[in-house]
Amino acid sequence: MKDRANSFKNLASSFDRELENFINSASSFSVPAIKSTTNSEIDFVKKLQPKLIRIDLSAIRNAIVEEAEVDGGERVRVGKNRVRFREFKWDWKGEGEGEGESDDGEEGFKDWEPIRALKTKLKDFEVKKSPDEIFGAWKNNELVEKLKSSLKAFRWESQDSKEVPPLDVPELLAYFVRQSEPFLDQLGVRKVGSLCSKRKNQLLLHSLSGGDSSVIESDNVNDELDLRIASVLQSTGHHYDGGFWSDFVKHNPSDKKRHVAIVTTASLPWMTGTAVNPLFRAAYLAKSAKQKVTLLVPWLCKSDQELVYPNKLTFNSPEEQELYIKNWLEERTGFKADFKIFFTLERRSIIPTGDTTQFISSKDADIAILEEPEHLNWYHHGKRWTDKFNHVVGVVHTNYLEYIKREKNGALQAFFVNHINNLIARAHCHKVLRLSAATQDLPKSIVCNVHGVNPKFIEIGEKLASERAAGQQAFSREHISWARWYKVFINPSVSDVLCTATAEALAMGKFVVCADHPSNEFFTSFPNCFTYKTSEEFVAKVKEALAKEPQPLTPEQRYRLSWEAATERFMEHSDLEKLLEMDQNRLKPNKNTMIKSVSLPNLSDMVDGGMAFAHFCFTGSELLRLATGAIPGSRNYDKQHSKDLNLLPPQVDDPIYHW
C-alpha cells in the first residue's frame, strides 16, 4: 500500500506541472480580432461553450491560495502562480451534494468532474479492497499459478528423489538378466531366475512415495523388479524416448474410435478355420460399434482360385468376391455387419506376396490382429508390424510343429521353425493369443479361446431342447439336416488346436467323445463332453454316450460358445479393452500411477528389433527363400496381381528388384 501511495504522489506531482503550464499559458492567451465570421463557425463555438463553462475555475483559484499542511503539522501558503494537485481539498461527499464543509471545518468546494471521479474510485478502492483481499486475489490468480507450475518444472531435483534409495549391484544385474531373456530364449535357455537381493521387498516399499503401495496399478508393472527400477527412474526425472530399432512416430487416431485391421491368410469360399473365424471376429467387433474394423483377406489369381476354392468356384473381381463373403456372413449371423474388406496378395493362398502392411494406410494403422502371425510373416519382406501399428495382437490357430514333425527330417525342420516362430512373435507382436495349450509356447503369449460358434448351430441346439421338452424325439432322421440326427460326435485327434467341429457339436446339444488333451481343455467343463486317456476308456465313454440322452445346455453354457462371449474374451485378453479405457480416461490421468514403458530403456526391444532386421534381410534374398521352401517369385507381386487389384506395375512399385 505504501508503494501504491507513492505512485499516486508521483502522479499528483506530474499533474501539478501540467496544470501550472496550463494556467500560465491561459494568462497570456489573447483572442485575435475576427474580421469575418460565418454562421457555421459561430455555431461551432456555441457548441463548445456549455462544456467550457462546466469547468469550475473558482475551485482552482481557491486551491492556489489554500494553506497546505506538511510534515510536522506546519502550515504554509502557496504562491498564486504555483498549484499542487496534492494540496486540493478531498471532498468525499460525492457528486450532487454541492459545496459544504470539509472534515476539518473549512469550507468545501465542488470538484472538477475528472478529479471527483478519480477521488470516488480511490475511495471505493480504500473501502472495498482491504490488504488481505488484494493479496488473496493475487494469490488465486491463474497467471500466478501457471508461473509457479513452470518454476517447479525447472527444478533439477525431485522432492521425492532423496527418499528413493539408488539401485544396488544385484538389482542392476537382475535387470540385465531379465532384459537378456529374449536372446537367451533363442539359445534355448528358459526361465532365468531373478537375482534380486533379499532386500528387494524392503527397497520396493521405500521406492513408493508416501509409503502407499495401493496407488500402483499392477497391470502397468509386471513385477516388483520393474516397479523398483521405474520408481528410481521416476524419482530422478529420467524419461526414455525411444529404442535403437523402434519407430515411435505412429498413428494417432483423429477421431474417438480406434481402427482395427484383421489380417488373415485365407478367404471364403475356402471353408477353413482361418477364413471363417476371422470373418466372424470382424463382424462381431464391428457390431459393438466401439471401433472401426477392416478385414484383409488374400486375393488369388483366377488360376489359383481353381486350385483352392471348392466346386471350381471363381471370381472375376475383388468386388464380386466381397459380395459373396458378406452375403454368406449375413445369412448366418442375421445382421448386416459394418466393416470394410480389403484384398491382399497371395500365391495359392499359402504365402503372402509383397508387403502386406502397405494395404493399410498410415491414418488407419492403429491396431492390427494377425490371424496366424507365424504364417503371415514366415516370408514377410516389408515393414515391421509393431513399427507401423500402435498395438499388434497375434492369434495362433494351427499347431505347425506337430505337422512338420511328420515330414522327412521333421525334427530338424521343427527345430528351425520353432526358433523362427519365436523370432516372429517377438519382432511383430505385442501380444499373442493361443487358442489352447496345444500350440507352441510363444513369447508374449497367453492361452485363451477367442473363437465362437456359428449362430445357426446354437439355434439348432435350442430347437432340439424345446422338442425334447415337448416330448418329441430329439435325434431322428425325419430332420431335414443330416448333421442333426446323430447323437454322438467322436474326435480322437491330438493335433488340433481347438476343433471347431467339437464346439459346433456341443452347441447342437450332442455328446462329444474326445481325447484328454490340451486342445480339448475348453470343452471339458460342458456336461456332454466325455474325455478319455486310454483305448479302454474310449470304448467305455462311447457306450455311455450311446446309452444316455444329452443334457440340455443352460443359457450360460450356450453363451460361452457364442461369438458374443468370444469377442468379450478377445477384448479382455488382447488388451483392446484397456486401450479403449485409456482413451476414455486420457483427460483424467492418475498422477499416482507409475508406467514403466516410457521410462525404461528396454534391452528386450533392442534384441527384438535386431531379430526383425535380420529376418528382413533373410527374406530379401531369393536364394534363401527358395532354399527354405518359399514359392518362386513370391517376394513381390506380378503383373496379374497388379491388374486384378489396380496396383502399380511391379517394376514401378519396387524398381530395385526389377532392374
Short mmCIF file of C-alpha atoms in Angstrom, two decimals, residues 141-514:
data_model
loop_
_atom_site.label_atom_id
_atom_site.label_comp_id
_atom_site.label_asym_id
_atom_site.label_seq_id
_atom_site.Cartn_x
_atom_site.Cartn_y
_atom_site.Cartn_z
CA ASN A 141 -4.64 -15.54 -9.92
CA GLU A 142 -4.45 -18.13 -12.73
CA LEU A 143 -1.38 -16.50 -14.22
CA VAL A 144 0.43 -16.79 -10.90
CA GLU A 145 -0.47 -20.47 -10.62
CA LYS A 146 0.91 -21.18 -14.11
CA LEU A 147 4.08 -19.29 -13.22
CA LYS A 148 4.51 -21.36 -10.07
CA SER A 149 4.00 -24.58 -12.06
CA SER A 150 6.60 -23.51 -14.60
CA LEU A 151 9.10 -22.75 -11.87
CA LYS A 152 8.53 -26.20 -10.37
CA ALA A 153 9.17 -27.80 -13.75
CA PHE A 154 12.61 -26.17 -13.92
CA ARG A 155 13.80 -27.77 -10.71
CA TRP A 156 16.63 -30.19 -11.29
CA GLU A 157 15.86 -32.47 -8.39
CA SER A 158 12.55 -34.07 -7.49
CA GLN A 159 11.20 -33.66 -3.99
CA ASP A 160 10.98 -37.41 -3.53
CA SER A 161 14.36 -38.20 -5.09
CA LYS A 162 16.11 -38.23 -1.74
CA GLU A 163 13.54 -40.67 -0.36
CA VAL A 164 14.20 -43.37 -3.02
CA PRO A 165 17.43 -45.35 -2.46
CA PRO A 166 19.56 -45.92 -5.57
CA LEU A 167 19.85 -49.28 -7.31
CA ASP A 168 22.45 -51.67 -5.97
CA VAL A 169 24.62 -54.10 -7.93
CA PRO A 170 22.36 -57.21 -7.51
CA GLU A 171 19.36 -55.26 -8.76
CA LEU A 172 21.24 -53.98 -11.80
CA LEU A 173 22.49 -57.50 -12.54
CA ALA A 174 18.98 -58.91 -12.15
CA TYR A 175 17.55 -56.34 -14.53
CA PHE A 176 20.27 -57.07 -17.09
CA VAL A 177 19.47 -60.78 -16.95
CA ARG A 178 15.76 -60.04 -17.30
CA GLN A 179 16.36 -57.92 -20.37
CA SER A 180 18.62 -60.63 -21.85
CA GLU A 181 15.87 -63.25 -21.71
CA PRO A 182 14.88 -62.84 -25.41
CA PHE A 183 18.43 -63.56 -26.54
CA LEU A 184 18.85 -66.41 -24.04
CA ASP A 185 15.49 -67.83 -25.08
CA GLN A 186 16.64 -68.06 -28.69
CA LEU A 187 19.66 -70.03 -27.42
CA GLY A 188 17.38 -72.44 -25.59
CA VAL A 189 17.87 -71.04 -22.07
CA ARG A 190 14.44 -70.71 -20.45
CA LYS A 191 13.05 -69.30 -17.22
CA VAL A 192 16.02 -67.31 -15.98
CA GLY A 193 15.62 -66.83 -12.23
CA SER A 194 15.59 -63.46 -10.51
CA LEU A 195 18.86 -62.35 -8.92
CA CYS A 196 17.36 -59.72 -6.69
CA SER A 197 18.71 -59.47 -3.18
CA LYS A 198 16.66 -60.23 -0.08
CA ARG A 199 16.32 -56.52 0.43
CA LYS A 200 14.15 -56.22 -2.67
CA ASN A 201 10.83 -56.01 -0.85
CA GLN A 202 12.20 -53.51 1.64
CA LEU A 203 13.61 -51.29 -1.11
CA LEU A 204 10.34 -51.55 -3.01
CA LEU A 205 8.40 -50.09 -0.11
CA HIS A 206 10.89 -47.23 0.19
CA SER A 207 10.55 -46.54 -3.52
CA LEU A 208 6.87 -45.75 -3.23
CA SER A 209 6.41 -42.13 -2.33
CA GLY A 210 4.36 -41.79 0.82
CA GLY A 211 4.71 -45.49 1.56
CA ASP A 212 1.33 -46.33 -0.03
CA SER A 213 1.63 -49.24 -2.41
CA SER A 214 -2.08 -49.32 -3.17
CA VAL A 215 -1.80 -46.50 -5.66
CA ILE A 216 0.31 -48.56 -8.06
CA GLU A 217 -1.63 -50.41 -10.73
CA SER A 218 -0.38 -53.97 -11.03
CA ASP A 219 -1.36 -54.13 -14.71
CA ASN A 220 1.13 -51.40 -15.63
CA VAL A 221 4.10 -53.02 -13.91
CA ASN A 222 4.81 -56.72 -14.46
CA ASP A 223 6.72 -57.46 -11.29
CA GLU A 224 8.45 -55.91 -8.32
CA LEU A 225 11.80 -55.51 -10.05
CA ASP A 226 10.30 -53.44 -12.86
CA LEU A 227 8.41 -51.35 -10.33
CA ARG A 228 11.57 -50.81 -8.30
CA ILE A 229 13.56 -49.58 -11.30
CA ALA A 230 10.67 -47.47 -12.60
CA SER A 231 10.36 -45.73 -9.24
CA VAL A 232 14.08 -44.89 -9.16
CA LEU A 233 13.98 -43.52 -12.69
CA GLN A 234 10.86 -41.53 -11.94
CA SER A 235 12.46 -40.01 -8.84
CA THR A 236 15.44 -38.81 -10.88
CA GLY A 237 13.25 -37.31 -13.61
CA HIS A 238 14.67 -39.65 -16.29
CA HIS A 239 12.49 -40.18 -19.38
CA TYR A 240 13.25 -42.74 -22.08
CA ASP A 241 12.02 -41.62 -25.51
CA GLY A 242 12.78 -44.49 -27.82
CA GLY A 243 14.75 -47.55 -28.87
CA PHE A 244 17.50 -48.37 -31.30
CA TRP A 245 15.28 -50.09 -33.85
CA SER A 246 11.81 -48.85 -32.96
CA ASP A 247 9.85 -46.24 -34.88
CA PHE A 248 7.82 -44.17 -32.41
CA VAL A 249 6.09 -41.94 -34.96
CA LYS A 250 2.84 -43.88 -35.18
CA HIS A 251 -0.79 -43.33 -35.94
CA ASN A 252 -2.70 -41.05 -33.60
CA PRO A 253 -6.45 -41.55 -34.07
CA SER A 254 -8.01 -38.26 -35.10
CA ASP A 255 -11.50 -39.34 -34.09
CA LYS A 256 -12.71 -41.03 -30.92
CA LYS A 257 -12.87 -44.54 -32.45
CA ARG A 258 -9.93 -46.90 -32.74
CA HIS A 259 -9.14 -48.60 -36.04
CA VAL A 260 -8.78 -52.40 -36.05
CA ALA A 261 -7.27 -54.23 -39.04
CA ILE A 262 -7.77 -58.03 -39.06
CA VAL A 263 -5.29 -59.76 -41.38
CA THR A 264 -5.74 -63.42 -42.31
CA THR A 265 -4.26 -65.99 -44.68
CA ALA A 266 -7.43 -67.46 -46.21
CA SER A 267 -10.82 -66.39 -47.53
CA LEU A 268 -14.20 -67.79 -48.40
CA PRO A 269 -15.32 -69.82 -50.23
CA TRP A 270 -12.42 -71.90 -48.87
CA MET A 271 -14.08 -73.28 -45.72
CA THR A 272 -11.07 -73.34 -43.44
CA GLY A 273 -10.67 -72.00 -39.91
CA THR A 274 -8.51 -69.03 -40.93
CA ALA A 275 -11.19 -67.99 -43.42
CA VAL A 276 -14.30 -68.40 -41.26
CA ASN A 277 -13.18 -67.37 -37.76
CA PRO A 278 -11.54 -64.02 -38.69
CA LEU A 279 -14.68 -63.19 -40.67
CA PHE A 280 -16.90 -63.74 -37.63
CA ARG A 281 -14.43 -61.81 -35.47
CA ALA A 282 -14.61 -58.82 -37.79
CA ALA A 283 -18.41 -58.92 -37.79
CA TYR A 284 -18.81 -59.02 -34.01
CA LEU A 285 -16.09 -56.45 -33.33
CA ALA A 286 -17.82 -54.11 -35.75
CA LYS A 287 -21.20 -54.88 -34.17
CA SER A 288 -20.11 -53.35 -30.87
CA ALA A 289 -19.53 -50.01 -32.67
CA LYS A 290 -16.66 -49.22 -30.31
CA GLN A 291 -14.08 -49.38 -33.10
CA LYS A 292 -13.81 -49.28 -36.87
CA VAL A 293 -12.94 -52.63 -38.43
CA THR A 294 -11.23 -53.64 -41.66
CA LEU A 295 -10.76 -57.26 -42.75
CA LEU A 296 -7.83 -58.06 -45.03
CA VAL A 297 -8.19 -61.30 -46.99
CA PRO A 298 -5.99 -62.66 -49.80
CA TRP A 299 -6.86 -62.22 -53.43
CA LEU A 300 -5.94 -65.16 -55.67
CA CYS A 301 -5.48 -65.01 -59.38
CA LYS A 302 -8.05 -66.99 -61.33
CA SER A 303 -5.68 -69.90 -61.94
CA ASP A 304 -5.03 -70.18 -58.19
CA GLN A 305 -8.74 -69.89 -57.37
CA GLU A 306 -9.42 -73.05 -59.38
CA LEU A 307 -6.84 -74.90 -57.28
CA VAL A 308 -8.09 -73.73 -53.86
CA TYR A 309 -11.82 -72.93 -53.94
CA PRO A 310 -14.37 -75.79 -53.90
CA ASN A 311 -16.68 -76.72 -56.80
CA LYS A 312 -14.48 -74.74 -59.22
CA LEU A 313 -15.95 -71.51 -57.88
CA THR A 314 -14.10 -68.44 -59.20
CA PHE A 315 -14.49 -64.66 -59.13
CA ASN A 316 -13.68 -62.16 -61.84
CA SER A 317 -13.06 -59.23 -59.49
CA PRO A 318 -12.48 -58.49 -55.81
CA GLU A 319 -15.86 -56.72 -55.67
CA GLU A 320 -17.61 -59.91 -56.76
CA GLN A 321 -15.89 -61.98 -54.06
CA GLU A 322 -16.58 -59.32 -51.40
CA LEU A 323 -20.31 -59.50 -52.18
CA TYR A 324 -20.22 -63.30 -51.85
CA ILE A 325 -18.45 -63.09 -48.46
CA LYS A 326 -20.84 -60.55 -46.96
CA ASN A 327 -23.95 -62.38 -48.17
CA TRP A 328 -22.68 -65.62 -46.64
CA LEU A 329 -21.98 -63.87 -43.35
CA GLU A 330 -25.32 -62.06 -43.15
CA GLU A 331 -27.22 -65.28 -43.80
CA ARG A 332 -25.60 -66.91 -40.75
CA THR A 333 -25.42 -64.04 -38.28
CA GLY A 334 -28.78 -62.45 -39.05
CA PHE A 335 -27.38 -58.91 -39.12
CA LYS A 336 -25.51 -56.73 -41.59
CA ALA A 337 -22.01 -56.11 -40.31
CA ASP A 338 -20.50 -52.68 -40.92
CA PHE A 339 -16.86 -53.29 -41.78
CA LYS A 340 -14.61 -52.95 -44.80
CA ILE A 341 -12.92 -55.73 -46.76
CA PHE A 342 -9.55 -55.16 -48.37
CA PHE A 343 -7.72 -57.70 -50.51
CA THR A 344 -4.04 -58.52 -50.12
CA LEU A 345 -1.84 -60.64 -52.36
CA GLU A 346 -1.02 -64.33 -52.04
CA ARG A 347 0.25 -67.17 -54.16
CA ARG A 348 -2.10 -70.16 -53.97
CA SER A 349 -3.38 -68.86 -50.60
CA ILE A 350 -0.26 -70.19 -48.89
CA ILE A 351 2.41 -67.49 -48.93
CA PRO A 352 1.59 -63.74 -48.76
CA THR A 353 3.21 -61.80 -51.58
CA GLY A 354 4.87 -58.43 -51.14
CA ASP A 355 4.49 -56.19 -48.11
CA THR A 356 1.06 -56.82 -46.57
CA THR A 357 1.33 -53.72 -44.37
CA GLN A 358 1.11 -51.48 -47.44
CA PHE A 359 -2.61 -52.25 -47.83
CA ILE A 360 -3.41 -50.33 -44.64
CA SER A 361 -2.97 -46.58 -44.93
CA SER A 362 -0.96 -44.76 -42.29
CA LYS A 363 -4.03 -42.92 -40.99
CA ASP A 364 -5.78 -46.24 -40.26
CA ALA A 365 -2.72 -48.11 -38.94
CA ASP A 366 -3.76 -48.29 -35.30
CA ILE A 367 -4.48 -51.85 -34.08
CA ALA A 368 -3.59 -54.98 -36.07
CA ILE A 369 -4.88 -58.51 -35.44
CA LEU A 370 -2.71 -61.08 -37.20
CA GLU A 371 -4.55 -64.36 -37.65
CA GLU A 372 -1.73 -66.92 -37.71
CA PRO A 373 1.12 -64.41 -37.27
CA GLU A 374 3.78 -67.03 -37.95
CA HIS A 375 2.20 -67.99 -41.27
CA LEU A 376 1.78 -64.37 -42.31
CA ASN A 377 5.40 -63.50 -41.53
CA TRP A 378 7.48 -66.55 -42.44
CA TYR A 379 8.47 -64.82 -45.68
CA HIS A 380 7.24 -61.32 -44.88
CA HIS A 381 9.59 -58.86 -46.55
CA GLY A 382 8.24 -55.48 -45.55
CA LYS A 383 7.67 -53.05 -42.73
CA ARG A 384 7.70 -54.37 -39.19
CA TRP A 385 4.11 -54.63 -37.90
CA THR A 386 4.92 -53.18 -34.50
CA ASP A 387 6.58 -50.18 -36.15
CA LYS A 388 3.54 -49.27 -38.22
CA PHE A 389 0.78 -50.14 -35.73
CA ASN A 390 0.29 -48.99 -32.16
CA HIS A 391 -0.83 -52.43 -30.92
CA VAL A 392 -0.40 -55.79 -32.65
CA VAL A 393 -2.16 -58.96 -31.48
CA GLY A 394 -1.38 -62.39 -32.91
CA VAL A 395 -3.90 -65.26 -32.80
CA VAL A 396 -2.36 -68.73 -33.20
CA HIS A 397 -4.70 -71.17 -34.99
CA THR A 398 -2.52 -74.10 -36.04
CA ASN A 399 -0.05 -76.45 -34.39
CA TYR A 400 2.50 -76.26 -37.19
CA LEU A 401 5.25 -78.05 -35.26
CA GLU A 402 3.05 -81.14 -34.96
CA TYR A 403 2.56 -81.29 -38.73
CA ILE A 404 6.20 -80.54 -39.57
CA LYS A 405 7.45 -83.40 -37.41
CA ARG A 406 5.58 -85.86 -39.63
CA GLU A 407 7.61 -84.89 -42.69
CA LYS A 408 11.05 -86.11 -43.76
CA ASN A 409 13.72 -84.68 -41.45
CA GLY A 410 10.83 -83.30 -39.48
CA ALA A 411 12.69 -82.99 -36.19
CA LEU A 412 15.35 -80.76 -37.74
CA GLN A 413 12.78 -78.67 -39.59
CA ALA A 414 10.71 -78.31 -36.44
CA PHE A 415 13.77 -77.07 -34.57
CA PHE A 416 14.33 -74.23 -37.04
CA VAL A 417 10.61 -73.40 -37.36
CA ASN A 418 10.34 -73.25 -33.57
CA HIS A 419 13.03 -70.54 -33.40
CA ILE A 420 11.65 -68.67 -36.41
CA ASN A 421 8.20 -68.58 -34.81
CA ASN A 422 9.75 -67.25 -31.60
CA LEU A 423 11.51 -64.55 -33.60
CA ILE A 424 8.30 -63.58 -35.42
CA ALA A 425 6.30 -63.35 -32.20
CA ARG A 426 8.94 -61.11 -30.60
CA ALA A 427 9.52 -58.92 -33.63
CA HIS A 428 5.98 -58.42 -34.93
CA CYS A 429 3.56 -58.77 -32.00
CA HIS A 430 2.87 -57.01 -28.74
CA LYS A 431 0.71 -59.88 -27.54
CA VAL A 432 -0.07 -63.40 -28.75
CA LEU A 433 -3.27 -65.35 -28.01
CA ARG A 434 -3.06 -69.14 -28.23
CA LEU A 435 -6.42 -70.88 -28.64
CA SER A 436 -5.18 -73.75 -26.49
CA ALA A 437 -2.03 -75.03 -24.82
CA ALA A 438 -1.55 -77.47 -27.72
CA THR A 439 0.24 -74.75 -29.69
CA GLN A 440 3.85 -73.71 -29.42
CA ASP A 441 4.69 -71.75 -26.27
CA LEU A 442 5.48 -68.42 -27.93
CA PRO A 443 6.85 -65.28 -26.24
CA LYS A 444 4.32 -62.69 -25.06
CA SER A 445 1.57 -65.32 -25.26
CA ILE A 446 -1.36 -66.42 -23.13
CA VAL A 447 -3.85 -69.26 -23.62
CA CYS A 448 -7.44 -68.22 -24.26
CA ASN A 449 -10.18 -69.47 -26.58
CA VAL A 450 -11.31 -66.41 -28.52
CA HIS A 451 -13.40 -68.31 -31.08
CA GLY A 452 -17.14 -68.82 -31.08
CA VAL A 453 -19.72 -70.96 -32.84
CA ASN A 454 -21.79 -70.15 -35.89
CA PRO A 455 -25.16 -68.88 -34.52
CA LYS A 456 -27.02 -71.39 -36.70
CA PHE A 457 -25.66 -74.31 -34.64
CA ILE A 458 -26.75 -72.69 -31.39
CA GLU A 459 -30.25 -72.27 -32.84
CA ILE A 460 -30.33 -75.99 -33.67
CA GLY A 461 -29.43 -76.84 -30.08
CA GLU A 462 -32.17 -74.57 -28.72
CA LYS A 463 -34.74 -76.12 -31.05
CA LEU A 464 -33.76 -79.67 -30.10
CA ALA A 465 -34.03 -78.80 -26.40
CA SER A 466 -37.54 -77.40 -26.90
CA GLU A 467 -38.60 -80.51 -28.89
CA ARG A 468 -37.40 -82.83 -26.13
CA ALA A 469 -39.18 -80.70 -23.54
CA ALA A 470 -42.38 -81.19 -25.55
CA GLY A 471 -41.93 -84.99 -25.54
CA GLN A 472 -40.68 -85.34 -29.12
CA GLN A 473 -37.74 -87.48 -30.20
CA ALA A 474 -34.80 -85.13 -30.42
CA PHE A 475 -32.48 -87.11 -32.71
CA SER A 476 -34.49 -88.52 -35.59
CA ARG A 477 -33.83 -88.94 -39.37
CA GLU A 478 -37.07 -87.20 -40.26
CA HIS A 479 -35.00 -83.97 -39.53
CA ILE A 480 -34.01 -82.02 -42.58
CA SER A 481 -30.27 -81.57 -41.93
CA TRP A 482 -28.08 -84.69 -41.82
CA ALA A 483 -25.95 -83.10 -39.09
CA ARG A 484 -28.87 -83.02 -36.67
CA TRP A 485 -29.96 -86.63 -36.32
CA TYR A 486 -26.78 -88.15 -34.89
CA LYS A 487 -26.32 -88.04 -31.13
CA VAL A 488 -22.58 -88.64 -30.56
CA PHE A 489 -19.60 -86.84 -32.12
CA ILE A 490 -16.20 -88.58 -31.79
CA ASN A 491 -12.98 -86.61 -32.22
CA PRO A 492 -9.81 -88.62 -31.41
CA SER A 493 -7.41 -86.02 -32.85
CA VAL A 494 -4.42 -84.84 -30.79
CA SER A 495 -3.02 -82.48 -33.42
CA ASP A 496 -5.88 -79.97 -33.27
CA VAL A 497 -5.55 -76.63 -31.53
CA LEU A 498 -9.26 -76.04 -30.89
CA CYS A 499 -11.57 -78.11 -33.06
CA THR A 500 -14.45 -76.03 -34.43
CA ALA A 501 -16.49 -79.16 -35.17
CA THR A 502 -16.32 -80.17 -31.49
CA ALA A 503 -17.67 -76.78 -30.43
CA GLU A 504 -20.45 -76.98 -33.02
CA ALA A 505 -21.48 -80.46 -31.84
CA LEU A 506 -21.74 -79.26 -28.24
CA ALA A 507 -23.74 -76.21 -29.38
CA MET A 508 -26.25 -78.55 -31.12
CA GLY A 509 -26.77 -80.45 -27.86
CA LYS A 510 -24.85 -83.63 -28.75
CA PHE A 511 -22.43 -85.84 -26.86
CA VAL A 512 -18.74 -85.34 -27.65
CA VAL A 513 -16.12 -88.04 -27.03
CA CYS A 514 -12.59 -86.60 -27.33
#
